[in-house]
CSV table of C-alpha atoms in Angstrom, one decimal:
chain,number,residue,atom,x,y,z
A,285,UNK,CA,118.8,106.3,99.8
A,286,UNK,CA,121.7,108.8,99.8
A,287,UNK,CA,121.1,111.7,97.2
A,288,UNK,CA,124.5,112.6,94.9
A,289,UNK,CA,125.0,115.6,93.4
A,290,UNK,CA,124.9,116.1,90.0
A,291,UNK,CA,128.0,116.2,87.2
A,292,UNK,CA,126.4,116.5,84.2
A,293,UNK,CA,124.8,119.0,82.4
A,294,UNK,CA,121.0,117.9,82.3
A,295,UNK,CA,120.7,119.0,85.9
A,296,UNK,CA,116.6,119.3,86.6
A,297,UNK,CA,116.7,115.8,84.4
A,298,UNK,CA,119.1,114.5,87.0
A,299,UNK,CA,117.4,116.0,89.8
A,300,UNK,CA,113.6,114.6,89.0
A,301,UNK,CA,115.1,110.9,88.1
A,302,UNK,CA,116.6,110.8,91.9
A,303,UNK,CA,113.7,112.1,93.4
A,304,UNK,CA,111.3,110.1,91.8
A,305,UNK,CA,113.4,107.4,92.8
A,306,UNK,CA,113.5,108.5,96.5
A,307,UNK,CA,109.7,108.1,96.0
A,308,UNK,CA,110.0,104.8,94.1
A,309,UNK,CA,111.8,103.3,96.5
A,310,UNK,CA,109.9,104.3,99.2
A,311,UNK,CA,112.1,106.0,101.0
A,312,UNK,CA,109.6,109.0,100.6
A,313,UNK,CA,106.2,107.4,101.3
A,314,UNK,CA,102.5,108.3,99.9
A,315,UNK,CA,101.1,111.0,102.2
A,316,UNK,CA,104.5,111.7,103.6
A,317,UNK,CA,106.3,115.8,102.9
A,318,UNK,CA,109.5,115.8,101.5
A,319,UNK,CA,112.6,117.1,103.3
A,320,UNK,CA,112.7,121.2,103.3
A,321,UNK,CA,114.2,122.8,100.3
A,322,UNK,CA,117.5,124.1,102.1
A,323,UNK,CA,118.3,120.1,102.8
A,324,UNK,CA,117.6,118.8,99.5
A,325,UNK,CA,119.5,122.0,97.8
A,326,UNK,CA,122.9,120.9,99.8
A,327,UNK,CA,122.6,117.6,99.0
A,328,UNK,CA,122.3,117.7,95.4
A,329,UNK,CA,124.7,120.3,95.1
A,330,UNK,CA,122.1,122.8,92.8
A,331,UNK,CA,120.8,126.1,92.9
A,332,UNK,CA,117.5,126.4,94.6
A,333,UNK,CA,115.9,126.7,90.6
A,334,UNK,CA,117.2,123.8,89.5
A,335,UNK,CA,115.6,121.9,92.2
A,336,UNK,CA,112.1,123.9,92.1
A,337,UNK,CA,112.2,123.0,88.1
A,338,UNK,CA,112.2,119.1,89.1
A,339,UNK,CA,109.8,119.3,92.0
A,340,UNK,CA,107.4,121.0,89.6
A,341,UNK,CA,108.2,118.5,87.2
A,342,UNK,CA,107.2,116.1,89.6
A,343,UNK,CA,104.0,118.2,90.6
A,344,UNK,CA,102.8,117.8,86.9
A,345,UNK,CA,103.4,114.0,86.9
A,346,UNK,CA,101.3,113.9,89.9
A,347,UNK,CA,103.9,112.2,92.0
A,348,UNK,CA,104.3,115.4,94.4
A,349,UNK,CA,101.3,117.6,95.2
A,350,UNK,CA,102.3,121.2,96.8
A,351,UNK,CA,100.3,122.3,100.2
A,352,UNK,CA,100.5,126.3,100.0
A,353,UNK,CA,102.3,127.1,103.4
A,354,UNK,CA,103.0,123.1,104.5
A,355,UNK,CA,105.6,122.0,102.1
A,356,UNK,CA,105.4,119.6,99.3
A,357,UNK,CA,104.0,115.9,99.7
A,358,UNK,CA,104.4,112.9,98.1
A,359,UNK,CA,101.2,112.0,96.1
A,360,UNK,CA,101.9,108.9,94.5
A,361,UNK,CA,104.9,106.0,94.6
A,362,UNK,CA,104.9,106.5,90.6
A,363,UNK,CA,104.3,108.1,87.7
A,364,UNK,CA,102.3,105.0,86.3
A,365,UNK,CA,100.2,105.5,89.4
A,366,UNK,CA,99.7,109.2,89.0
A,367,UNK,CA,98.2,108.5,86.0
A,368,UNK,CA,96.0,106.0,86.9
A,369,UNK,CA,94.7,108.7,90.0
A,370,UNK,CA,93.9,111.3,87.6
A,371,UNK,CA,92.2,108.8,85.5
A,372,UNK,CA,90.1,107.7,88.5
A,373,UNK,CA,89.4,110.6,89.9
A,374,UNK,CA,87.2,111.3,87.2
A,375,UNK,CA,85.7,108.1,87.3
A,376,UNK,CA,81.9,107.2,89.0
A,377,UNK,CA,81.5,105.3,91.8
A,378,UNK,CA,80.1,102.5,89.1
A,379,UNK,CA,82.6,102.6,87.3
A,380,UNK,CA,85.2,102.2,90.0
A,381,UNK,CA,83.0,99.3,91.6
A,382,UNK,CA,82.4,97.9,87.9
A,383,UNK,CA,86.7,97.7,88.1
A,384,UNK,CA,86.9,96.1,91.4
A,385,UNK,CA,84.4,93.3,90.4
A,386,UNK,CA,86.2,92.4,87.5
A,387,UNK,CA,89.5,92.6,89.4
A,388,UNK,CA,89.1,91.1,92.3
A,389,UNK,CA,87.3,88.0,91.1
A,390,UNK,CA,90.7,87.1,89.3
A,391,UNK,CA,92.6,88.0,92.9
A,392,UNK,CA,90.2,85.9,94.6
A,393,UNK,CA,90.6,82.7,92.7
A,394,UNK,CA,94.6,83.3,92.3
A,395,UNK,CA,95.1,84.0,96.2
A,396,UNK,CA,92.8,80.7,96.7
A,397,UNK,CA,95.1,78.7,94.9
A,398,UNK,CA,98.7,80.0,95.2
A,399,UNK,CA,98.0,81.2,98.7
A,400,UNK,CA,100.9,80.1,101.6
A,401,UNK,CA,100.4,79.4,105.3
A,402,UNK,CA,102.1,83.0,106.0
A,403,UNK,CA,99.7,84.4,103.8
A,404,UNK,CA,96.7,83.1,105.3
A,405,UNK,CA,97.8,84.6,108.6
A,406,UNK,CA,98.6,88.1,107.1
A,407,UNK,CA,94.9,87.6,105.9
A,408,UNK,CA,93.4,86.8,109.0
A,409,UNK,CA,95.3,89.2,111.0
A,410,UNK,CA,94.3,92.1,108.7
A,411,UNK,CA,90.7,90.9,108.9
A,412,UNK,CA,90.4,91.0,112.8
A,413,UNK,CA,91.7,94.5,112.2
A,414,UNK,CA,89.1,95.3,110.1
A,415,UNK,CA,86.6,94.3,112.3
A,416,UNK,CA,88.0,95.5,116.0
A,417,UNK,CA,87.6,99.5,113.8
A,418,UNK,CA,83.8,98.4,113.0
A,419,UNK,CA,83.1,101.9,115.2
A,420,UNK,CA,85.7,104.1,113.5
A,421,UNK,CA,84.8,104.1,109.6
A,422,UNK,CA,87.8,106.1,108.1
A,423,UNK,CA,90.1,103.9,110.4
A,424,UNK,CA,87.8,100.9,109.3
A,425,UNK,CA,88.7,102.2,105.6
A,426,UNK,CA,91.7,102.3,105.7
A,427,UNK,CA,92.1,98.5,107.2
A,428,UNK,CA,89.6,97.0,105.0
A,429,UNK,CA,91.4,98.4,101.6
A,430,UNK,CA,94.7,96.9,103.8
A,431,UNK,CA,92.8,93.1,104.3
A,432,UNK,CA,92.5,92.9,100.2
A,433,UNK,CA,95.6,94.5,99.9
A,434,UNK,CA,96.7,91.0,101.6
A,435,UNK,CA,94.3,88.9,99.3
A,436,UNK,CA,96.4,90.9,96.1
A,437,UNK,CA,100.0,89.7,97.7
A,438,UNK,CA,98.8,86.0,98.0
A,439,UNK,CA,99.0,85.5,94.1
A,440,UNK,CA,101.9,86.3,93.8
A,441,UNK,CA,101.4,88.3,90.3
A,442,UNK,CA,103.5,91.2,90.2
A,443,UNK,CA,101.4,93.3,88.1
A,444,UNK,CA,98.3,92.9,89.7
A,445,UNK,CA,99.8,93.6,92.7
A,446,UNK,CA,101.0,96.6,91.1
A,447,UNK,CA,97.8,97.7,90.1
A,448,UNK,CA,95.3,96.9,92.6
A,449,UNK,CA,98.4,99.1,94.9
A,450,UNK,CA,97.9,102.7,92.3
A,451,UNK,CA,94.3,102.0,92.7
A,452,UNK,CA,94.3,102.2,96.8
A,453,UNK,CA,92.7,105.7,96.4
A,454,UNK,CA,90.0,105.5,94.1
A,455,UNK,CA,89.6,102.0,96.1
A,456,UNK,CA,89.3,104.6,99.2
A,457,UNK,CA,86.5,106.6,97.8
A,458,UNK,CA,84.4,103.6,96.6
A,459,UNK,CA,84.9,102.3,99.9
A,460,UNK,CA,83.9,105.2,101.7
A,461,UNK,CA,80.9,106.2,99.2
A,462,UNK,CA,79.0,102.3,100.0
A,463,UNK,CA,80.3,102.2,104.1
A,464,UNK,CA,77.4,104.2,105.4
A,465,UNK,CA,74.7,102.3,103.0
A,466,UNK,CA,72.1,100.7,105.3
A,467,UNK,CA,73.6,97.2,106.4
A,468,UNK,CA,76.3,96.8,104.2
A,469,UNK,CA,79.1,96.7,106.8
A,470,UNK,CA,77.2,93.7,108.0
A,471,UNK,CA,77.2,92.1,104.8
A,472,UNK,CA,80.8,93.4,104.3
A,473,UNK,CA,81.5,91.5,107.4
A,474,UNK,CA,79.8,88.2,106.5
A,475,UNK,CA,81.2,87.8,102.7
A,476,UNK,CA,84.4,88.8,104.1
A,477,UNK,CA,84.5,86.4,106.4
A,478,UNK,CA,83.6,83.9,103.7
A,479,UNK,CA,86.2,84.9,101.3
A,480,UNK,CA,89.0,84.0,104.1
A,481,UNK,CA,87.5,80.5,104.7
A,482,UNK,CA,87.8,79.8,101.0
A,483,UNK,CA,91.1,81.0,100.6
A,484,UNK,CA,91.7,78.8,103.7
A,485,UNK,CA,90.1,75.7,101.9
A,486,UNK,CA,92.0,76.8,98.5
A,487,UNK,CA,88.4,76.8,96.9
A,488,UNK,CA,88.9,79.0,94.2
A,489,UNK,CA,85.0,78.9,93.0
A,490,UNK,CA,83.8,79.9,96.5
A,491,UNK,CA,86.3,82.7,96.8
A,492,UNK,CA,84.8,84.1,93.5
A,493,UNK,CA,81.7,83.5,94.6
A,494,UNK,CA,82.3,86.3,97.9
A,495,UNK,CA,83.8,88.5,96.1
A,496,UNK,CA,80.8,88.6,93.6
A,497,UNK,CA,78.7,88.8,96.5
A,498,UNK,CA,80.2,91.8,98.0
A,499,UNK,CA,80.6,93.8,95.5
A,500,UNK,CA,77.2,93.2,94.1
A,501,UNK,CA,75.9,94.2,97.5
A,502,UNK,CA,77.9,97.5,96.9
A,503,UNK,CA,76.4,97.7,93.6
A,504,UNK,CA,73.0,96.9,94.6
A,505,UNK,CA,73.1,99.7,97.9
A,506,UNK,CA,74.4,102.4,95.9
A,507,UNK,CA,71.9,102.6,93.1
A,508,UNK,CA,69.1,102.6,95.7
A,509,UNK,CA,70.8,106.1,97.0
A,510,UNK,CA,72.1,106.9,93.2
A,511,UNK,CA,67.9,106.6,92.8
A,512,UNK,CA,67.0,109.3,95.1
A,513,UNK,CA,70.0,112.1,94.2
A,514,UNK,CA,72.4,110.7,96.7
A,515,UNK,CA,76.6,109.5,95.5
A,516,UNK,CA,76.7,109.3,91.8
């Protein structure tokens, strides 16, 4: 996206709506800095307060986070998921995994029956992923919030897509607070492999049925360590 510079009077206003839509766009992704403030000062044509007025702007919304001596970086792809963060990140573990259940049932039966061939391979491929990072849990993380991420795009809902895309962190951190419970990847493994071959069969009850599964699995594992002063 090519930055213009400003004409009218509202300047900061100007400046945060094309930044946020660098970000919207993706041309600035989540986890990525933003370019230096010299660059972004000669392209918008404004002086270097105008443009620290709309990155703090954007700091407050929760879009941009600033890392003392590394720049500024790009927190979230909106301000609708900014929100949603903050909310989150004051959420329990329950609570999160409470959300998923409820969620991804509705994903599950949706992706079962509006699912296409092309979809079905994205699946598949993302779940062979998943499993070839079985050694590396951060990298196994980040690919099994990436193989549901698939399931989501497979029924074709906009919103849920959406949603289930601003709640990738707080998806993260449940993920990563149930991966070390005692044989849950194993179980993770075996209800995830269950899920894809009812997707594949377009068996919306059985889908529903893995999802329950899992997630009751998760439930189940963390209060045992919720019991003895572990993750809360």
């Amino acid at each position: 996206m090519n930055l213009q510079k400003t004409v009218r009077s509202s300047l900061v206003k100007q400046v945060v709506e094309q930044l946020a839509q660098c970000i919207e766009a993706g041309d600035w992704k989540v986890g990525e800095r933003i370019p230096p403030e010299p660059d972004l000062v000669e392209q918008l044509g404004v002086s270097r307060n105008t443009l620290r007025e709309a990155v703090q702007a954007l700091i407050h919304t929760g879009m941009l986070e600033a890392r003392q001596g590394d720049g500024t970086y790009v927190r979230s792809s909106s301000e609708f998921g900014a929100a949603m963060n903050r909310r989150l990140q004051r959420s329990a573990v329950f609570e999160i995994l409470e959300v998923r259940y409820g969620l991804e049932r509705e994903v599950a039966r949706l992706a079962a029956q509006r699912r296409t061939t092309q979809d079905l391979a994205n699946i598949r491929e993302k779940l062979e992923q998943a499993y070839q990072l079985f050694q590396d849990p951060d990298a196994y993380t980040q690919a099994d919030v990436a193989f549901h991420m698939a399931i989501v795009e497979a029924t074709k809902n906009s919103v849920m897509i959406d949603l289930y895309k601003h709640m990738t962190e707080s998806i993260l951190y449940s993920v990563n607070s149930t991966l070390d419970l005692s044989g849950l990847m194993e179980t993770q493994f075996k209800t995830h492999t269950e899920l894809v071959e009812a997707i594949a069969d377009q068996d919306q009850d059985a889908a529903e049925n893995a999802v329950c599964n899992l997630i009751e699995a998760s439930k189940s594992a963390l209060s045992i360590v919720i019991q003895y002063g572990g993750t809360q």
